[in-house]
PDB file of C-alpha atoms in Angstrom:
ATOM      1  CA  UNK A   1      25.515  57.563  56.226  1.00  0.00           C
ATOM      2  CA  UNK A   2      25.213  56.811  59.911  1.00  0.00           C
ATOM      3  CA  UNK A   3      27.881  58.324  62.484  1.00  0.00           C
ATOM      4  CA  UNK A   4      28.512  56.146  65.419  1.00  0.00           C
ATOM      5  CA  UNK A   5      30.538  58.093  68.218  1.00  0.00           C
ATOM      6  CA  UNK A   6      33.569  56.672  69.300  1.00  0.00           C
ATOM      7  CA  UNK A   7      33.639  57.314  73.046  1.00  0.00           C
ATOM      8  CA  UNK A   8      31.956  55.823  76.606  1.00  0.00           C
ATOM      9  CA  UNK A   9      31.631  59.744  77.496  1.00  0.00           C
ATOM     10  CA  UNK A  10      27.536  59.652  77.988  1.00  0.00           C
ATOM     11  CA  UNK A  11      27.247  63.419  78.354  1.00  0.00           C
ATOM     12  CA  UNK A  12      28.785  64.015  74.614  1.00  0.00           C
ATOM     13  CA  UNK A  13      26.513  60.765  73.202  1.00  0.00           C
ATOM     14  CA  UNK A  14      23.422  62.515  74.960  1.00  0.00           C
ATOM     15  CA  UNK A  15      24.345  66.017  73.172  1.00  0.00           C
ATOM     16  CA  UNK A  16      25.265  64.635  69.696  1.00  0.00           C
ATOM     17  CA  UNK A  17      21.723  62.410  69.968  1.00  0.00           C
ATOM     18  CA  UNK A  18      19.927  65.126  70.987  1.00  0.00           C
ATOM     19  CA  UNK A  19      20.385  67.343  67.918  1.00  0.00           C
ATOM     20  CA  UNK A  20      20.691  64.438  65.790  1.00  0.00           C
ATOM     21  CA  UNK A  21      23.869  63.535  64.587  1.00  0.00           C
ATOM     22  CA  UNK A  22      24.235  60.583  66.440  1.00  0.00           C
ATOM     23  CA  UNK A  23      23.121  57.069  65.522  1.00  0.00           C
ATOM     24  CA  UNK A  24      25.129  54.536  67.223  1.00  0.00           C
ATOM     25  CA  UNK A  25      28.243  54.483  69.539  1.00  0.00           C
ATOM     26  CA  UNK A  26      31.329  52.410  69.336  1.00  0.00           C
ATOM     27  CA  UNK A  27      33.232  51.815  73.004  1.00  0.00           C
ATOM     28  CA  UNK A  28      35.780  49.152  74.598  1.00  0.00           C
ATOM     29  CA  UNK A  29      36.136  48.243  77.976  1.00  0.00           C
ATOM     30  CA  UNK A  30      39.289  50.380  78.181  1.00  0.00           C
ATOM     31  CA  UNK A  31      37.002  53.251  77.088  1.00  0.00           C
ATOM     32  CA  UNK A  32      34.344  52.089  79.707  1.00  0.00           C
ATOM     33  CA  UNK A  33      36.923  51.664  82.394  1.00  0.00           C
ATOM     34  CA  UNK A  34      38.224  55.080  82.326  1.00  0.00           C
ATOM     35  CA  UNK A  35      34.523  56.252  82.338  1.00  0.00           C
ATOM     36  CA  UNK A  36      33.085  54.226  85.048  1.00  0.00           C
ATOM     37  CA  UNK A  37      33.326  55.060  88.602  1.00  0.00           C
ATOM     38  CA  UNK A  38      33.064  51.146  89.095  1.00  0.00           C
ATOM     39  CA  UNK A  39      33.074  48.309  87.226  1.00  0.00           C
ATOM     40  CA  UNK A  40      33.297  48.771  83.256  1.00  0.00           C
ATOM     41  CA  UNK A  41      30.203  46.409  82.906  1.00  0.00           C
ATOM     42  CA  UNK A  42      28.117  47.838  85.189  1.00  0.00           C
ATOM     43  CA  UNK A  43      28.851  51.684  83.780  1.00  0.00           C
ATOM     44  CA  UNK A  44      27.963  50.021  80.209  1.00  0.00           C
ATOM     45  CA  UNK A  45      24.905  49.166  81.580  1.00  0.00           C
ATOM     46  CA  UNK A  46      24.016  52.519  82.492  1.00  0.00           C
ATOM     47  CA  UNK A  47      25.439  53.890  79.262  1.00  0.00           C
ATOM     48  CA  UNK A  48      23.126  51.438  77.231  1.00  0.00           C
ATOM     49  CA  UNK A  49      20.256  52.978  79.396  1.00  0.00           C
ATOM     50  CA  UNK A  50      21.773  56.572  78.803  1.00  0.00           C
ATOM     51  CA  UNK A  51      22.120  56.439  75.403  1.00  0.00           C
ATOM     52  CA  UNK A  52      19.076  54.279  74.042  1.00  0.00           C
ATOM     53  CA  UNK A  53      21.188  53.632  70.862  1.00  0.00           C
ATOM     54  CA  UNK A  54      23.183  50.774  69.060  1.00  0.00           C
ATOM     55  CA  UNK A  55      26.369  50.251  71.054  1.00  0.00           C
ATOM     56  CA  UNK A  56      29.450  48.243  69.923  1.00  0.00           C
ATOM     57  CA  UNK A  57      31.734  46.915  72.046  1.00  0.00           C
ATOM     58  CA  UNK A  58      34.776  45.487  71.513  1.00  0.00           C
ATOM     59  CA  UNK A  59      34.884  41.526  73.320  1.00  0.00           C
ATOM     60  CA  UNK A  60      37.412  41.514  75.787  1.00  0.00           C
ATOM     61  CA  UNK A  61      38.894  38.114  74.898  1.00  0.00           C
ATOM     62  CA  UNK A  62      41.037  37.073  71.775  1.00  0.00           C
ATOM     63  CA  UNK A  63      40.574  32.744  71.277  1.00  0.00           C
ATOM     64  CA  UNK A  64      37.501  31.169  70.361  1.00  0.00           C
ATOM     65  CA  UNK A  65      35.844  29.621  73.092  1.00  0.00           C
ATOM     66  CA  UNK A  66      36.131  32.983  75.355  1.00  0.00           C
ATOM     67  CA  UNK A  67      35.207  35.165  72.128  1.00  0.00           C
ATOM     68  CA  UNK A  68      31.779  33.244  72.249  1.00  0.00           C
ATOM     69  CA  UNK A  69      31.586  33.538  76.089  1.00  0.00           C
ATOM     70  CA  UNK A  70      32.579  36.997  76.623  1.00  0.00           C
ATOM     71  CA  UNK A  71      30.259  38.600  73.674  1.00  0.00           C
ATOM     72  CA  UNK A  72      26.799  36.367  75.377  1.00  0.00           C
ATOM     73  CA  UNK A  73      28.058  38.407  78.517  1.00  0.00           C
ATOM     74  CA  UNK A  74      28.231  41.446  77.066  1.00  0.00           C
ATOM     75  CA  UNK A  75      24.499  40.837  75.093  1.00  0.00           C
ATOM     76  CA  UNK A  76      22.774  39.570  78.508  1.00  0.00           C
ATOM     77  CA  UNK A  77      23.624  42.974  79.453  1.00  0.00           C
ATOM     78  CA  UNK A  78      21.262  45.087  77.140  1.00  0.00           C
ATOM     79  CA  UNK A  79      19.297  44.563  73.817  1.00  0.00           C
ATOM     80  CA  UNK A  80      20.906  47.448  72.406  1.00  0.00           C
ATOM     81  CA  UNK A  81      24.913  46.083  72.443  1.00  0.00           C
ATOM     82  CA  UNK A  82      26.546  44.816  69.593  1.00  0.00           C
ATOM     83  CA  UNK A  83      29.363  42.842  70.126  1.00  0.00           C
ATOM     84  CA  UNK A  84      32.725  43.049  67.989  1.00  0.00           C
ATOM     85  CA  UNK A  85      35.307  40.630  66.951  1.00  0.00           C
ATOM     86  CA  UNK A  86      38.371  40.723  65.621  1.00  0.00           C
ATOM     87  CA  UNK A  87      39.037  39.010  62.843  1.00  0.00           C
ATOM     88  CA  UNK A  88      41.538  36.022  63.179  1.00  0.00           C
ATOM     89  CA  UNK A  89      41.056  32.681  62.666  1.00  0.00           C
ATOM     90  CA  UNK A  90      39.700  31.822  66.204  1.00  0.00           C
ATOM     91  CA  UNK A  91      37.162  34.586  66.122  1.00  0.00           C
ATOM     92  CA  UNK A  92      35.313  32.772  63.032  1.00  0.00           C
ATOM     93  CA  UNK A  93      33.508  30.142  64.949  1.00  0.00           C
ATOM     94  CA  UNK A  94      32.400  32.508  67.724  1.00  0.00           C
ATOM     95  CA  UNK A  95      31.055  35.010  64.952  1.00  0.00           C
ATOM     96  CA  UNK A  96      29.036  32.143  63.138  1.00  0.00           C
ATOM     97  CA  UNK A  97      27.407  30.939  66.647  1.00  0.00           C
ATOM     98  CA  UNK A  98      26.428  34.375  67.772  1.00  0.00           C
ATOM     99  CA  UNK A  99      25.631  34.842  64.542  1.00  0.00           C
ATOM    100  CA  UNK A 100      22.822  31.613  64.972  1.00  0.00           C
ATOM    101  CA  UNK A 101      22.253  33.086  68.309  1.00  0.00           C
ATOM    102  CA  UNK A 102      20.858  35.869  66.385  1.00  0.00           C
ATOM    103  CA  UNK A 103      23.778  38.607  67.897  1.00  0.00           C
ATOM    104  CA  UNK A 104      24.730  41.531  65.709  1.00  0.00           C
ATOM    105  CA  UNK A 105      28.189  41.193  65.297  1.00  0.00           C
ATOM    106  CA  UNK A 106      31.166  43.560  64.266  1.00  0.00           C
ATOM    107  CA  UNK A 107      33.474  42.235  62.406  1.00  0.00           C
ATOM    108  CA  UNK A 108      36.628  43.558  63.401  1.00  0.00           C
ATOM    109  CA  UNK A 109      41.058  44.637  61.916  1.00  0.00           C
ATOM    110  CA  UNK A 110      39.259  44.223  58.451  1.00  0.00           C
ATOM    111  CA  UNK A 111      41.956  45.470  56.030  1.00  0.00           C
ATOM    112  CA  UNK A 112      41.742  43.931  52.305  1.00  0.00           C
ATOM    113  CA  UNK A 113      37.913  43.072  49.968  1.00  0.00           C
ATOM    114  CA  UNK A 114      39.251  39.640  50.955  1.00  0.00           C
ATOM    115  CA  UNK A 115      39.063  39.930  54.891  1.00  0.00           C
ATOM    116  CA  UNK A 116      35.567  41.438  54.460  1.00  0.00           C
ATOM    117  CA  UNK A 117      33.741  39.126  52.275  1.00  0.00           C
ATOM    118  CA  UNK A 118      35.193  36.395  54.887  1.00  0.00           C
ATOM    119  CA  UNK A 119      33.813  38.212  57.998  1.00  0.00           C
ATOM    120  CA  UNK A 120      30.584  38.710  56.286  1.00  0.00           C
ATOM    121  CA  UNK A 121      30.565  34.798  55.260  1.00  0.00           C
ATOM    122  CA  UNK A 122      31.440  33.857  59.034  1.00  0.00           C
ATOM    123  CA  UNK A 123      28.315  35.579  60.626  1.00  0.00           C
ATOM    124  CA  UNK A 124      29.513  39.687  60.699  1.00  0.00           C
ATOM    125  CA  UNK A 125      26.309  42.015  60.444  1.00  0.00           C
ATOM    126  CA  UNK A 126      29.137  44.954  59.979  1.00  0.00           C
ATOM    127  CA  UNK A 127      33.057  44.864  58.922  1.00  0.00           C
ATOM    128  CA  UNK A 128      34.923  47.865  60.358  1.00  0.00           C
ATOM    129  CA  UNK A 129      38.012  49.602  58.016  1.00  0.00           C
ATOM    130  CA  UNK A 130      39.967  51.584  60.024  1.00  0.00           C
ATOM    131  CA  UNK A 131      41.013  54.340  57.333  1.00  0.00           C
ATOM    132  CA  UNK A 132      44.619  56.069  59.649  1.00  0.00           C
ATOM    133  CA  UNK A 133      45.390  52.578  59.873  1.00  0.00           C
ATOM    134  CA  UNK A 134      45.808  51.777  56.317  1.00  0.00           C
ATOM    135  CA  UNK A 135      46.866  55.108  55.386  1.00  0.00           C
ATOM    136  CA  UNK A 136      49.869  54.869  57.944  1.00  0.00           C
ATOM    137  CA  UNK A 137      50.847  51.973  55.799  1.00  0.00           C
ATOM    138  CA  UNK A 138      50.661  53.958  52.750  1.00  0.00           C
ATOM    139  CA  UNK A 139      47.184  52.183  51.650  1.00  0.00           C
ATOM    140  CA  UNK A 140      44.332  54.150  49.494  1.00  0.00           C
ATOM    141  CA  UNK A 141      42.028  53.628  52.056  1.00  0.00           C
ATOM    142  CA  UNK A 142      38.902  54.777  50.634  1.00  0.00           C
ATOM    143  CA  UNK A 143      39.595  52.814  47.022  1.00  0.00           C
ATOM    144  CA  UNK A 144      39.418  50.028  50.059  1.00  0.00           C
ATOM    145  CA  UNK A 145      36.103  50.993  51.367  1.00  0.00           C
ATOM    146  CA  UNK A 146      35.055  51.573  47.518  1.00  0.00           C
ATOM    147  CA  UNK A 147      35.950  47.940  46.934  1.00  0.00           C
ATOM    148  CA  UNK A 148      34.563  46.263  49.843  1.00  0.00           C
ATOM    149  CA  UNK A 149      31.520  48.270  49.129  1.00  0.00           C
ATOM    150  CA  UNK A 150      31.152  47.186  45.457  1.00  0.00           C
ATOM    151  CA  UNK A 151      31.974  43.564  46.730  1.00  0.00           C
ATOM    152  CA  UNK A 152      28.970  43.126  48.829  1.00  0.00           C
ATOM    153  CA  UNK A 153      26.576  44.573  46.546  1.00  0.00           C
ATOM    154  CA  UNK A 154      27.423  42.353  43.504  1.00  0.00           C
ATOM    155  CA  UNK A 155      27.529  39.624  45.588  1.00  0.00           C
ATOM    156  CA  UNK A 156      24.199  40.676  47.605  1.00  0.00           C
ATOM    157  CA  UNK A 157      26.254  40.680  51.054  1.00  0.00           C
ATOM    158  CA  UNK A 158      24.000  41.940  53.239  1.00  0.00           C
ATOM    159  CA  UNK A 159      26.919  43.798  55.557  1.00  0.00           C
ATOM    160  CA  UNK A 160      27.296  47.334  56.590  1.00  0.00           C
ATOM    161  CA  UNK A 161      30.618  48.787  55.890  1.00  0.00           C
ATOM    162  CA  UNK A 162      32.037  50.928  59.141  1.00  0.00           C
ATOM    163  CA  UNK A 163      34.569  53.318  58.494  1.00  0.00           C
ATOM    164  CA  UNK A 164      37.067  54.019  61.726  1.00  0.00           C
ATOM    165  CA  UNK A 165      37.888  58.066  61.073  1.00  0.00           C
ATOM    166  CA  UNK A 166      40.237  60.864  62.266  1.00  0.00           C
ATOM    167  CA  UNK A 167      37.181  62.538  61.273  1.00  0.00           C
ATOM    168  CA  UNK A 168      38.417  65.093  58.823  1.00  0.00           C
ATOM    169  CA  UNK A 169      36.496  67.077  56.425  1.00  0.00           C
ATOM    170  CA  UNK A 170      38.115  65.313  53.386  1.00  0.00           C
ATOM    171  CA  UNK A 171      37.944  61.830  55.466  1.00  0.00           C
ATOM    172  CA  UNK A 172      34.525  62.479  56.102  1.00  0.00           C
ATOM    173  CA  UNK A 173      33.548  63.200  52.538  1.00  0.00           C
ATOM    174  CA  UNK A 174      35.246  60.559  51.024  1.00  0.00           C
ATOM    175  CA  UNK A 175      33.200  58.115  53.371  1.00  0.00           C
ATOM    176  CA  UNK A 176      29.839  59.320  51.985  1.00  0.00           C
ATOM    177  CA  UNK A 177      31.470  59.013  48.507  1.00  0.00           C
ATOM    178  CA  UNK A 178      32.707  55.995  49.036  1.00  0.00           C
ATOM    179  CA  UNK A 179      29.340  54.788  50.331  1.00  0.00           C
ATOM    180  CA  UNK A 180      30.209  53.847  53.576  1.00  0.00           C
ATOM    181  CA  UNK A 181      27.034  52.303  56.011  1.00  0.00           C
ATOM    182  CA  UNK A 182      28.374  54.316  58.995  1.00  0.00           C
ATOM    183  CA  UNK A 183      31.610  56.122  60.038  1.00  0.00           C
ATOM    184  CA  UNK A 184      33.046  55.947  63.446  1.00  0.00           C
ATOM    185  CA  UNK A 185      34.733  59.230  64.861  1.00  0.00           C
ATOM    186  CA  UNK A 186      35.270  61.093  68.167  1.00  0.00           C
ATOM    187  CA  UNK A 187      32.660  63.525  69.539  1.00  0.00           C
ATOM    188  CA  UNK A 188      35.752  66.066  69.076  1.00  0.00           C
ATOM    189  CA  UNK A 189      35.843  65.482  65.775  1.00  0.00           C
ATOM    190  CA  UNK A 190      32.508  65.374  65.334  1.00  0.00           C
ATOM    191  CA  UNK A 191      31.873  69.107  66.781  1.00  0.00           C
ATOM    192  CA  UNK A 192      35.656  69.706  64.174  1.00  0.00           C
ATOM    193  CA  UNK A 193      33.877  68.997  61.145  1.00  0.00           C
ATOM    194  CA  UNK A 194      30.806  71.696  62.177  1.00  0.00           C
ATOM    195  CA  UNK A 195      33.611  74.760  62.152  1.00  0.00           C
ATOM    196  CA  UNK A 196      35.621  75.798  59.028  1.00  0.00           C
ATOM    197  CA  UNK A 197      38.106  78.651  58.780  1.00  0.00           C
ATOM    198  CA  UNK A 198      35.605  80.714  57.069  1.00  0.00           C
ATOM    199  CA  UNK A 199      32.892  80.527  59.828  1.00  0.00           C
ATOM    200  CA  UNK A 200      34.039  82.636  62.184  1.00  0.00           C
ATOM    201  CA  UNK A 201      34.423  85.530  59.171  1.00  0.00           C
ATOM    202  CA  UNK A 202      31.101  84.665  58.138  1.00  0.00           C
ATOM    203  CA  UNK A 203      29.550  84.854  61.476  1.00  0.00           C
ATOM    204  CA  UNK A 204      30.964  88.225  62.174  1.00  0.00           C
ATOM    205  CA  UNK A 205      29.793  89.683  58.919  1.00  0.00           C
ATOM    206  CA  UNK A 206      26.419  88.740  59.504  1.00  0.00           C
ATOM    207  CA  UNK A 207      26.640  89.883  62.625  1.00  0.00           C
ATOM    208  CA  UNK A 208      27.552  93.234  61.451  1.00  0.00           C
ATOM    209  CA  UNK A 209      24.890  93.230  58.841  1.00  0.00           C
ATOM    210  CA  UNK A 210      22.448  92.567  61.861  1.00  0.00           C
ATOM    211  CA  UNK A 211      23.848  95.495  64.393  1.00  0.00           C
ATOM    212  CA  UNK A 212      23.658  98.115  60.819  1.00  0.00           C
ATOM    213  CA  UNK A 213      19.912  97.101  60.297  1.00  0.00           C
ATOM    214  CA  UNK A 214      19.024  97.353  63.946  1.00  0.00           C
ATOM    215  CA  UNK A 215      20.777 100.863  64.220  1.00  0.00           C
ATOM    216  CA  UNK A 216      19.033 101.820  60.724  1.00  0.00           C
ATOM    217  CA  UNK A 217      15.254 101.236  62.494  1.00  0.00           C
ATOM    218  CA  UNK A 218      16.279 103.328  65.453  1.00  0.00           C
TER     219      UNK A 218
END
């Protein structure tokens, strides 16, 4: 399972890439924005650079003909982006020609098996659940993810499933479970889910073990 970093923060992509828990990021301009000095494109640019992996961005444009337009934009700008889509009706045309463009696309507010197969159909490389989402509405979302999942290989979809995450331990779990492609989650709750309550009492015992053993060879 993959884990694509929610945030445009290049310093925590760098770190989490570094030791290797990083294999993609997932941004929006209103991400960028608040990042950049400057303009958002320009500071995407430099994050592409920064990073040197996958990035999604979300297309800052909701009808067709400026879906299209906006996402060959944001692909002129580096190799690495992939653009992503919401899924409404006017966004299906736009994913098919990028799609014959040959643009990875991200496939968007994908909430039922239904939504997913359709996205996938229309051009979608990836569909993206977000999990709190459907939860909030009192939705299994992992039997969702389960579904979707079993969908696409019976059918032979070839479409990675991207789950959106608070990034808890039990979240996180279920994902892999669940056989999820990638998961999306801050780098916060990235470094959360390397802590438990039991580290800390761990650490200190071993550290304890280490001073008694020193002290012994004195």
């Amino acid at each position: 399972m993959k884990i694509l970093l929610a945030t445009a923060d290049l310093e925590q992509i760098q770190w989490a890439s570094s030791v290797g828990l990083a294999d993609g990021v997932v941004t929006s301009p209103r991400l960028l924005d608040d990042a950049a000095d400057g303009d958002w494109r320009e500071f995407l640019v430099t994050l592409c650079e920064g990073a040197r992996l996958p990035v999604t961005v979300a297309v800052p444009a909701v009808s067709g003909d400026d879906l299209y337009r906006a996402a060959r934009e944001l692909t002129k700008l580096s190799d690495l982006i992939v653009v992503q889509l919401p899924l409404v009706e006017d966004a299906i045309g736009a994913m098919r020609q990028l799609r014959a463009d040959g643009v990875r696309v991200t496939g968007a507010l994908v909430y039922t098996t239904a939504q997913a197969l359709l996205a996938a159909k229309a051009g979608a490389t990836a569909t993206m659940v977000a999990l709190d989402d459907l939860e909030s509405q009192g939705q299994d979302a992992l039997e969702l993810v389960r579904q979707i999942r079993a969908s696409f290989v019976m059918g032979g979809v070839e479409c990675d499933v991207v789950a959106v995450s608070s990034g808890t331990p039990a979240q996180f779990a279920g994902c892999a479970l669940a056989g999820v492609d990638a998961i999306a989650l801050t780098p916060d709750a990235l470094r959360a889910l390397l802590v438990h309550p039991l580290t800390d009492r761990g650490l200190d015992r071993f550290l304890n073990d280490v001073s008694k053993t020193s002290r012994a060879r004195q």
